[in-house]
Coordinates of C-alpha atoms and ligand atoms in Angstrom, one line a residue:
M307 CA -22.3 21.1 33.5
S308 CA -18.7 21.7 34.1
K309 CA -16.7 20.5 30.9
S310 CA -14.0 19.9 33.8
H311 CA -16.7 17.6 36.2
P312 CA -18.2 15.4 33.9
N313 CA -21.0 14.1 34.3
P314 CA -21.3 10.5 34.7
Q315 CA -24.5 10.3 33.2
D316 CA -23.9 13.2 30.4
P317 CA -20.0 12.4 29.3
R318 CA -18.8 14.5 27.8
L319 CA -15.2 13.6 26.4
T320 CA -13.0 15.3 23.8
V321 CA -11.7 13.5 20.9
A322 CA -8.0 12.7 22.3
A323 CA -9.9 11.3 25.2
A324 CA -12.7 9.1 23.9
R325 CA -9.1 8.0 21.3
E326 CA -7.5 6.9 24.1
H327 CA -10.4 5.4 26.0
L328 CA -10.6 3.4 22.6
L329 CA -6.9 2.0 22.1
T330 CA -6.9 1.6 25.8
T331 CA -9.6 -1.2 26.3
L332 CA -9.9 -2.9 23.1
G333 CA -6.7 -5.4 21.9
P334 CA -6.9 -7.8 19.3
V335 CA -9.0 -10.4 18.5
A336 CA -8.1 -13.9 19.8
G337 CA -7.7 -16.7 17.3
W338 CA -5.2 -16.8 13.2
E339 CA -4.8 -18.8 10.8
C340 CA -2.0 -20.0 8.0
V341 CA -2.2 -18.2 4.6
A342 CA -1.0 -18.2 1.7
I343 CA 1.4 -15.1 1.1
R344 CA -0.6 -12.6 -1.6
D345 CA -3.9 -13.9 0.4
A346 CA -2.1 -12.0 3.4
L347 CA -2.3 -8.6 1.6
G348 CA -4.7 -6.4 4.5
R349 CA -3.7 -9.1 7.0
V350 CA -1.9 -8.7 10.5
L351 CA 0.9 -10.8 11.0
S352 CA -0.1 -12.9 14.9
R353 CA 3.5 -14.4 14.1
P354 CA 7.0 -12.4 13.7
V355 CA 8.7 -13.5 10.5
I356 CA 11.7 -14.2 10.8
A357 CA 14.7 -14.2 8.0
P358 CA 16.1 -18.2 7.1
F359 CA 19.4 -16.5 5.8
D360 CA 20.8 -13.7 5.0
V361 CA 19.6 -10.8 2.2
P362 CA 21.6 -10.9 -0.1
A363 CA 22.7 -14.6 0.5
H364 CA 25.7 -13.1 -1.6
D365 CA 27.8 -10.0 -1.6
N366 CA 26.5 -8.4 -5.7
S367 CA 27.4 -6.6 -7.6
A368 CA 25.6 -3.3 -7.0
M369 CA 26.0 -2.2 -10.3
D370 CA 27.3 -3.8 -13.9
G371 CA 31.8 -3.1 -14.2
Y372 CA 34.7 -5.3 -13.4
A373 CA 35.6 -7.1 -10.8
V374 CA 38.8 -6.2 -9.2
R375 CA 41.4 -6.5 -6.7
F376 CA 41.7 -2.7 -4.8
E377 CA 45.4 -3.8 -3.6
D378 CA 46.3 -4.4 -7.5
L379 CA 45.5 -0.3 -8.1
A380 CA 47.6 2.3 -8.7
G381 CA 46.9 6.1 -6.6
D382 CA 48.0 8.0 -9.2
G383 CA 47.5 6.9 -12.9
E384 CA 45.5 4.2 -15.3
T385 CA 45.5 0.5 -13.7
A386 CA 45.7 -2.3 -16.9
L387 CA 43.7 -5.3 -15.9
R388 CA 43.8 -8.9 -17.6
L389 CA 40.0 -10.1 -18.4
V390 CA 39.9 -13.0 -17.1
G391 CA 36.3 -14.0 -17.5
T392 CA 32.4 -13.0 -17.0
A393 CA 30.9 -12.8 -13.8
Y394 CA 26.6 -12.8 -14.7
A395 CA 23.9 -12.9 -12.4
G396 CA 23.0 -16.3 -11.6
R397 CA 25.8 -17.7 -13.3
A398 CA 29.1 -16.9 -11.2
F399 CA 32.2 -16.9 -12.4
S400 CA 34.3 -19.9 -11.5
G401 CA 37.7 -19.2 -10.5
I402 CA 39.5 -16.9 -8.8
V403 CA 40.2 -13.2 -9.5
G404 CA 44.8 -12.9 -9.3
A405 CA 47.2 -10.1 -9.0
G406 CA 46.7 -8.2 -12.2
H407 CA 43.2 -9.0 -13.2
A408 CA 39.8 -8.9 -13.8
V409 CA 36.4 -9.9 -14.4
R410 CA 33.6 -8.4 -16.3
V411 CA 30.2 -8.2 -13.5
M412 CA 26.8 -7.8 -14.5
T413 CA 24.6 -6.1 -12.0
G414 CA 24.0 -9.0 -9.2
A415 CA 26.3 -11.1 -9.7
V416 CA 28.1 -12.7 -7.8
V417 CA 31.1 -11.0 -6.3
P418 CA 34.0 -13.0 -8.3
S419 CA 37.0 -14.1 -5.0
G420 CA 39.2 -12.9 -5.1
S421 CA 37.4 -9.1 -6.5
D422 CA 37.1 -6.9 -3.0
T423 CA 35.9 -3.6 -5.5
I424 CA 33.9 -2.6 -8.1
V425 CA 34.8 0.0 -11.6
V426 CA 31.4 0.9 -12.9
Q427 CA 31.5 0.2 -16.9
E428 CA 31.2 3.7 -17.5
V429 CA 34.8 4.6 -16.3
T430 CA 35.8 1.9 -17.6
R431 CA 38.6 1.3 -21.7
V432 CA 38.5 -1.7 -22.4
E433 CA 41.3 -2.5 -24.7
G434 CA 41.6 -6.3 -26.2
E435 CA 42.3 -8.3 -22.9
R436 CA 42.5 -6.0 -20.9
V437 CA 40.7 -2.8 -19.2
V438 CA 42.0 0.9 -18.0
V439 CA 41.0 1.4 -14.9
P440 CA 41.0 5.6 -13.9
P441 CA 42.3 6.0 -10.5
G442 CA 40.7 7.2 -7.4
Q443 CA 38.7 4.2 -6.8
K444 CA 37.8 2.5 -3.5
R445 CA 37.8 -0.4 -1.1
G446 CA 35.3 -2.4 -1.5
Q447 CA 33.3 0.7 -3.4
N448 CA 29.4 -1.1 -5.8
L449 CA 28.7 -4.4 -3.2
R450 CA 25.8 -5.3 -2.3
R451 CA 27.1 -7.3 1.2
A452 CA 25.7 -10.7 2.4
G453 CA 23.1 -9.9 5.1
E454 CA 23.2 -6.7 4.4
D455 CA 19.2 -6.3 3.9
L456 CA 18.5 -8.8 6.2
A457 CA 20.9 -11.0 8.6
R458 CA 19.8 -14.8 8.8
G459 CA 17.7 -15.0 12.1
K460 CA 16.8 -12.1 13.1
P461 CA 12.8 -11.4 12.5
A462 CA 12.1 -10.0 8.9
L463 CA 8.4 -8.8 9.7
A464 CA 7.0 -8.3 13.4
A465 CA 3.6 -9.4 15.0
G466 CA 0.6 -7.4 14.1
K467 CA 2.9 -5.9 10.5
R468 CA 0.0 -5.1 8.5
I469 CA 0.9 -7.0 5.1
G470 CA 1.6 -4.1 2.3
A471 CA 3.6 -4.1 -0.9
A472 CA 7.1 -4.4 0.0
D473 CA 6.4 -6.4 2.4
L474 CA 4.9 -8.9 0.1
G475 CA 7.4 -8.8 -2.1
L476 CA 10.1 -9.7 1.0
L477 CA 8.2 -12.1 1.9
A478 CA 8.4 -13.1 -1.7
S479 CA 12.6 -13.0 -2.0
L480 CA 12.9 -15.1 1.5
G481 CA 11.0 -17.8 0.0
V482 CA 8.6 -17.8 2.4
A483 CA 5.0 -19.4 0.6
E484 CA 2.9 -18.4 3.9
V485 CA 2.4 -16.4 6.9
T486 CA 0.8 -16.9 10.3
V487 CA -2.4 -13.9 9.9
F488 CA -5.5 -12.6 13.0
R489 CA -7.8 -14.9 11.8
R490 CA -10.9 -12.0 9.5
L491 CA -12.8 -9.3 11.9
R492 CA -16.1 -10.1 12.1
V493 CA -18.2 -6.1 11.4
A494 CA -22.2 -6.5 11.0
F495 CA -22.9 -2.8 10.2
L496 CA -26.4 -1.5 9.9
S497 CA -28.8 1.7 9.4
T498 CA -32.3 3.0 11.8
G499 CA -34.3 5.3 10.4
D500 CA -38.0 5.1 9.1
E501 CA -36.9 7.9 7.0
I502 CA -34.1 6.4 5.5
A503 CA -34.6 3.6 2.0
S504 CA -32.4 1.0 0.5
I505 CA -31.4 1.7 -2.9
G506 CA -33.6 -0.6 -5.7
N507 CA -37.3 1.5 -4.0
P508 CA -38.8 4.6 -4.6
L509 CA -38.9 7.2 -2.5
G510 CA -41.6 7.7 -0.9
P511 CA -42.3 10.9 1.0
G512 CA -39.9 12.5 3.1
Q513 CA -38.0 9.3 2.4
V514 CA -34.0 9.2 1.4
Y515 CA -32.1 6.6 0.3
D516 CA -29.4 5.4 3.5
S517 CA -25.8 6.5 1.9
N518 CA -24.0 5.5 5.8
R519 CA -24.1 1.5 4.5
Y520 CA -22.1 2.2 1.6
T521 CA -19.6 4.6 3.3
L522 CA -19.2 2.1 5.6
H523 CA -19.2 -0.8 3.6
A524 CA -16.2 1.5 1.1
A525 CA -14.0 1.9 4.5
L526 CA -14.6 -1.3 5.9
S527 CA -13.8 -3.4 2.4
A528 CA -10.7 -1.2 2.1
L529 CA -9.8 -2.7 6.0
G530 CA -10.4 -5.9 4.6
V531 CA -12.6 -7.2 7.7
E532 CA -15.7 -9.7 7.3
L533 CA -18.9 -7.2 6.3
V534 CA -22.3 -8.7 7.2
D535 CA -24.2 -5.9 6.0
M536 CA -27.1 -5.9 8.5
G537 CA -29.5 -4.3 6.2
V538 CA -31.7 -0.5 7.4
V539 CA -33.9 -1.1 10.9
R540 CA -36.8 0.4 11.6
D541 CA -37.0 3.1 14.3
E542 CA -38.6 0.5 16.6
P543 CA -37.2 -1.0 20.2
E544 CA -38.2 -3.8 19.7
L545 CA -36.1 -4.2 15.7
I546 CA -33.4 -2.7 17.1
E547 CA -32.8 -5.1 20.2
H548 CA -33.2 -8.0 18.0
A549 CA -31.0 -6.7 15.0
F550 CA -28.6 -5.6 18.1
R551 CA -29.2 -9.3 19.6
T552 CA -28.0 -10.9 15.9
A553 CA -25.3 -8.6 15.0
A554 CA -24.3 -9.1 18.8
A555 CA -24.3 -12.7 18.2
S556 CA -22.3 -13.4 14.9
A557 CA -19.7 -10.7 15.1
D558 CA -16.9 -9.0 16.7
V559 CA -18.2 -5.0 16.2
V560 CA -21.4 -3.9 15.1
I561 CA -21.9 -0.6 13.8
T562 CA -24.3 1.5 13.1
S563 CA -25.7 4.2 12.0
G564 CA -28.5 7.1 13.2
G565 CA -31.3 7.3 16.9
V566 CA -27.8 7.8 18.6
S567 CA -28.7 11.6 19.9
V568 CA -31.6 12.4 22.2
G569 CA -34.8 12.9 19.6
E570 CA -37.8 10.7 20.3
A571 CA -36.7 8.0 17.9
D572 CA -33.4 7.7 18.9
F573 CA -33.2 4.4 20.6
V574 CA -29.6 3.2 19.4
R575 CA -28.5 4.6 22.6
E576 CA -30.5 3.6 25.3
L577 CA -31.6 0.2 23.8
M578 CA -27.6 -0.1 24.7
A579 CA -27.1 0.4 27.5
R580 CA -30.4 -1.7 28.5
L581 CA -28.7 -4.5 26.7
G582 CA -24.9 -3.7 27.6
E583 CA -23.4 -0.7 28.5
V584 CA -22.0 2.2 26.7
R585 CA -18.7 4.0 27.8
F586 CA -19.6 6.8 26.0
W587 CA -21.8 8.8 23.8
K588 CA -21.4 12.6 23.8
L589 CA -18.2 14.6 22.2
D590 CA -16.3 17.6 22.2
I591 CA -16.8 17.2 18.2
K592 CA -17.7 19.0 15.0
P593 CA -19.4 17.0 13.3
G594 CA -20.6 14.0 15.0
R595 CA -21.0 15.2 18.7
P596 CA -23.0 11.8 19.6
M597 CA -21.5 8.8 19.0
A598 CA -21.5 6.1 21.8
F599 CA -18.6 2.9 21.8
G600 CA -19.5 0.1 24.2
R601 CA -20.6 -3.5 24.2
I602 CA -22.7 -6.1 23.6
G603 CA -21.8 -9.8 25.2
D604 CA -19.1 -11.0 22.9
A605 CA -19.4 -8.2 20.5
W606 CA -18.0 -4.5 20.1
L607 CA -20.6 -1.5 19.8
F608 CA -20.1 1.7 17.5
G609 CA -23.7 3.5 17.1
L610 CA -22.2 6.6 15.0
P611 CA -24.6 10.0 14.5
G612 CA -27.0 9.5 11.3
N613 CA -25.4 12.6 9.5
P614 CA -23.4 10.8 6.7
V615 CA -20.5 13.5 7.0
A616 CA -20.9 13.1 10.7
V617 CA -20.2 9.2 9.9
M618 CA -17.4 8.9 8.2
V619 CA -16.2 11.7 11.0
S620 CA -16.3 9.7 13.6
Y621 CA -15.4 6.6 11.5
A622 CA -12.3 8.3 10.8
Q623 CA -11.4 10.2 13.9
F624 CA -12.2 6.9 15.8
V625 CA -13.6 3.2 14.0
V626 CA -10.5 2.5 11.9
D627 CA -7.8 2.9 13.9
A628 CA -9.7 0.7 16.9
L629 CA -11.0 -1.9 14.4
L630 CA -7.3 -1.8 13.4
R631 CA -6.5 -2.5 16.7
L632 CA -9.0 -5.4 17.8
M633 CA -6.8 -6.2 13.8
G634 CA -4.4 -7.0 15.4
V635 CA -2.4 -4.2 14.4
D636 CA 0.8 -2.5 16.6
P637 CA 2.1 0.4 16.5
L638 CA -0.9 1.6 14.7
P639 CA -0.3 3.7 11.5
P640 CA 0.8 7.6 12.5
R641 CA -2.5 9.6 11.4
P642 CA 0.1 12.9 10.3
L643 CA -0.8 16.5 10.4
F644 CA 0.1 18.8 7.8
E645 CA 0.4 22.8 8.2
V646 CA -0.5 24.8 4.9
P647 CA -2.0 28.2 4.1
C648 CA -5.7 28.1 4.8
D649 CA -7.6 30.1 1.7
D650 CA -11.2 30.1 3.3
A651 CA -11.9 32.3 5.9
I652 CA -13.6 29.6 8.7
R653 CA -15.8 30.3 11.7
K654 CA -15.4 29.0 14.5
N655 CA -15.5 28.7 18.5
P656 CA -13.0 27.4 20.9
G657 CA -14.3 24.4 23.1
R658 CA -14.5 21.1 20.6
R659 CA -12.3 19.5 17.5
E660 CA -14.3 20.6 14.3
F661 CA -13.5 18.5 11.3
P662 CA -14.3 20.9 8.1
R663 CA -13.3 18.8 4.7
G664 CA -10.8 20.4 2.6
E665 CA -9.3 20.1 -0.6
L666 CA -5.5 20.5 -0.3
Y667 CA -4.0 21.6 -3.6
P668 CA -1.0 22.4 -5.7
G669 CA -0.3 26.2 -5.6
G670 CA 1.5 29.4 -5.0
G671 CA 5.5 27.5 -4.9
G672 CA 3.4 25.5 -1.6
W673 CA 0.9 23.3 -1.7
R674 CA -2.6 24.7 0.2
V675 CA -5.8 24.0 1.6
R676 CA -9.5 26.2 0.6
L677 CA -12.9 24.7 1.7
A678 CA -14.6 21.8 -0.1
G679 CA -18.3 23.0 -0.7
N680 CA -20.5 23.3 1.5
Q681 CA -20.6 22.5 4.8
G682 CA -23.1 21.1 6.3
S683 CA -23.3 17.2 7.8
G684 CA -25.7 15.9 6.2
V685 CA -23.9 17.3 2.6
L686 CA -21.9 14.9 1.4
R687 CA -20.4 16.2 -1.9
S688 CA -18.4 18.3 0.0
M689 CA -16.9 14.4 0.9
A690 CA -16.5 14.0 -2.5
E691 CA -15.1 17.0 -3.4
A692 CA -12.6 16.9 -0.8
N693 CA -9.1 15.0 -0.3
C694 CA -9.2 16.5 3.8
F695 CA -10.0 16.9 6.8
I696 CA -8.7 20.1 8.1
V697 CA -8.1 19.9 11.6
L698 CA -9.1 22.9 13.8
D699 CA -8.4 21.8 17.5
E700 CA -10.3 23.1 20.8
A701 CA -8.8 26.5 21.5
C702 CA -8.8 27.3 17.5
G703 CA -11.3 29.9 17.1
N704 CA -11.7 31.7 13.9
V705 CA -9.9 31.2 10.9
A706 CA -8.5 34.1 8.8
A707 CA -8.1 33.2 4.9
G708 CA -4.5 33.2 5.4
D709 CA -4.2 31.2 8.0
T710 CA -1.7 28.3 8.2
V711 CA -4.4 25.1 9.6
S712 CA -3.7 21.6 10.5
I713 CA -4.8 19.2 7.9
Q714 CA -4.7 15.6 8.2
L715 CA -5.1 13.5 4.0
F716 CA -8.3 10.8 3.7
D717 CA -4.9 8.7 2.7
G718 CA -5.1 5.8 5.2
L719 CA -8.5 6.8 6.4
F720 CA -11.0 4.7 4.2
Ligands
LIG1682 P1 -30.5 10.7 13.6 O1 -29.4 10.1 14.3 O2 -30.5 9.3 13.0 O3 -31.3 11.7 14.0 O4 -30.2 11.2 11.6 C1 -29.7 12.4 12.0 C2 -29.5 12.9 9.7 O5 -28.7 11.5 8.9 C3 -31.2 13.0 9.4 O6 -31.2 14.1 8.6 C4 -31.1 10.9 8.9 O7 -32.6 11.1 7.6 C5 -29.5 11.5 8.1 N1 -29.4 9.6 8.2 C6 -29.5 9.1 9.3 N2 -29.0 8.2 8.3 C7 -29.3 8.6 7.4 C8 -28.9 7.2 6.5 N3 -28.6 5.8 6.6 N4 -28.0 8.1 4.9 C9 -28.2 8.0 5.1 N5 -28.8 9.7 6.0 C10 -29.2 9.5 7.1
LIG1683 MG1 -32.7 8.5 12.5

């Protein structure tokens, strides 16, 4: 089958095409609620927040020093000004700064009326009732102007913004106690496989413990979605169908792992196609080639591969941004790539995008990357040791030791 003419029965997509498909198909869930700002951390604004007043509300001093009238200062020598009072942050000077006067000011104090310039304390000298200011001051220096951060009536935060620490602080600085956010996304997830045991049970012959449900639990918790853990489902079509129907009836998104290949016991894709609709399932990617995306009823469905590393790669490259879009995040966060030299040679066939795991570390006066351990798609240890993906795109062939490669940090993905 030619890559350039995908067979609709067996579509193969590039990573970019699959992402494009997902991100153009998905949009924010309907439904919103008002929450106190502390509870808004990680949530997404469904309405902009408008500044109710100027920030800062008044012209104020950016430094500890003296408020003066610029016109009083000599251009070429020292100027002695008479001290007439003090302005503290939160306690303004009540008088007016007249000709030849100065007022002692603290950082954050409202600029005393009549003055237009702040001279920093360090350059001045106090002589009794007078302060001596050296030449070379600039009109309007060391002031923070009213409305400089934010003008009243302007959007302080846009709809689609996911609330982080700085946003919480900004909201508080505006006196905003509550915000309107999209309702929490409900995500059901389950593992499939006869060989998959849940922790707490002894391992039978040929069994492995379920790790995918735990990596997914961790990644989804970090996203702040509502979790519906549906456990392990055995490779029996009736059981998987029942789990799918139950999950799809209650969740916005259903994420499964395992059973999406073409093995004898791989029922996920077939069931998705029967119960709903499959949008694609073969990607030019390694690891993580088989992945189903589709719909059952009102729920979106992601059928991830079974191999633990493949699960994390598919999650990072497709699922996380798809979920953010469903959560209402707009624009999506950038996923920057950085170019660094790679210590190790990497075998790579052109034609697909590969995501070996790497460890970015400081070395030789800059940052470098090295392969993190065994790169098998079932070897989670290499993921645990790594802090980035090395991203080798479709056109790339073998990498020689010392070549420059692109890396994508795990931060913000898991
Ligand atoms: P599958 O795609 O179902 O054939 O699974 C591929 C490989 O991933 C097999 O070796 C499975 O045992 C393994 N695997 C599948 N699901 C899990 C899981 N939840 N936790 C750990 N390994 C898994
Ligand atoms: Mg399986």
